[in-house]
Coordinates of C-alpha atoms in Angstrom, one line a residue:
M13 CA -12.4 93.4 107.7
Q14 CA -11.1 90.6 105.5
H15 CA -11.5 91.0 101.7
L16 CA -11.0 89.3 98.4
V17 CA -10.9 90.7 94.9
I18 CA -13.3 89.3 92.3
A19 CA -13.4 89.7 88.5
D20 CA -15.8 92.4 87.3
D21 CA -17.9 89.8 85.3
L22 CA -18.5 87.9 88.6
V23 CA -20.0 90.8 90.4
A24 CA -23.5 90.5 88.9
P25 CA -23.9 86.7 89.5
T26 CA -22.6 87.2 93.1
K27 CA -25.0 90.0 93.8
A28 CA -27.9 88.0 92.3
G29 CA -27.1 85.0 94.6
L30 CA -26.1 82.8 91.7
K31 CA -22.4 82.6 92.8
K32 CA -22.3 81.4 96.4
N33 CA -18.6 80.7 96.9
T34 CA -15.2 81.3 95.5
I35 CA -12.6 78.7 94.7
R36 CA -9.0 80.0 95.1
A37 CA -5.7 78.4 94.3
G38 CA -3.6 77.8 97.3
M39 CA -4.2 77.8 101.1
R40 CA -6.0 81.0 101.9
D41 CA -6.4 82.2 105.5
I42 CA -10.1 83.3 105.4
Q43 CA -12.1 83.2 108.6
H44 CA -15.9 82.7 109.2
G45 CA -17.8 86.0 109.3
P46 CA -17.9 89.2 107.2
L47 CA -15.9 89.3 104.0
E48 CA -15.7 92.2 101.5
L49 CA -15.7 91.2 97.8
K50 CA -14.1 94.0 95.8
S51 CA -14.3 94.2 92.1
S52 CA -10.9 94.1 90.3
S53 CA -11.6 97.4 88.6
D54 CA -13.1 99.1 91.7
L55 CA -15.9 100.3 89.4
H56 CA -18.5 98.2 91.3
P57 CA -19.7 98.7 94.9
V58 CA -18.2 96.3 97.5
I59 CA -20.3 93.3 98.3
V60 CA -20.3 92.1 101.9
V61 CA -21.0 88.4 102.4
D62 CA -21.0 86.2 105.5
V63 CA -18.5 83.4 105.2
V64 CA -20.0 80.2 106.7
E65 CA -17.5 77.6 105.5
V66 CA -13.9 77.4 104.5
G67 CA -12.3 74.2 103.2
H68 CA -8.9 73.2 101.8
K69 CA -8.6 70.3 99.4
L70 CA -7.2 69.3 96.0
A71 CA -9.0 70.7 93.0
H72 CA -10.3 67.2 91.9
Q73 CA -11.9 66.9 95.4
V74 CA -14.1 69.9 95.1
T75 CA -17.7 68.6 95.4
E76 CA -20.4 68.8 92.7
Q77 CA -22.3 71.2 95.0
E78 CA -19.3 73.5 95.4
I79 CA -18.7 73.5 91.7
A80 CA -22.4 74.4 91.0
A81 CA -22.4 77.1 93.7
N82 CA -19.5 78.7 91.9
G83 CA -21.3 78.7 88.6
F84 CA -19.4 75.9 86.8
R85 CA -21.2 73.0 85.1
D86 CA -18.9 70.2 86.3
L87 CA -15.3 69.4 87.3
D88 CA -13.9 69.8 83.8
D89 CA -15.6 73.2 83.4
M90 CA -14.1 74.3 86.7
L91 CA -10.6 73.1 85.8
A92 CA -10.8 74.9 82.5
G93 CA -12.3 78.0 84.0
M94 CA -9.7 78.3 86.8
K95 CA -6.9 78.5 84.2
R96 CA -8.3 82.0 83.4
F97 CA -6.8 83.1 86.8
Y98 CA -4.2 80.4 87.4
P99 CA -2.6 79.3 84.2
D100 CA -0.9 76.2 85.8
F101 CA -4.1 75.1 87.6
G102 CA -4.9 71.4 87.4
P103 CA -6.7 68.6 89.3
L104 CA -3.9 68.3 91.9
S105 CA -3.8 72.0 92.7
V106 CA -4.5 72.8 96.3
V107 CA -7.6 75.1 96.6
T108 CA -9.5 77.0 99.3
V109 CA -13.2 76.9 98.9
V110 CA -14.9 79.9 100.7
T111 CA -18.7 79.6 101.0
W112 CA -20.9 82.5 102.0
R113 CA -24.5 83.4 102.4

């Protein structure tokens, strides 16, 4: 089964259904179907989601709906927040948006 690692502080919002996607830098080869989300510390149980959409685009092209589904307020908040994981991240960075239910 395919899997991704998520930060520990994102486990609770994901389990609660508040975080409905992940935005990752680069072109990621994620397929529709089951996806395991593993916490970075392995202290939390694995969350299995059903990937329903995968898209590749530039960061500034991420839609308001995708930004909100990830828990960010707006594009500027997303760009700043992504620097936590990707220090060189910017509006022209290629991203993969993985949406689940």
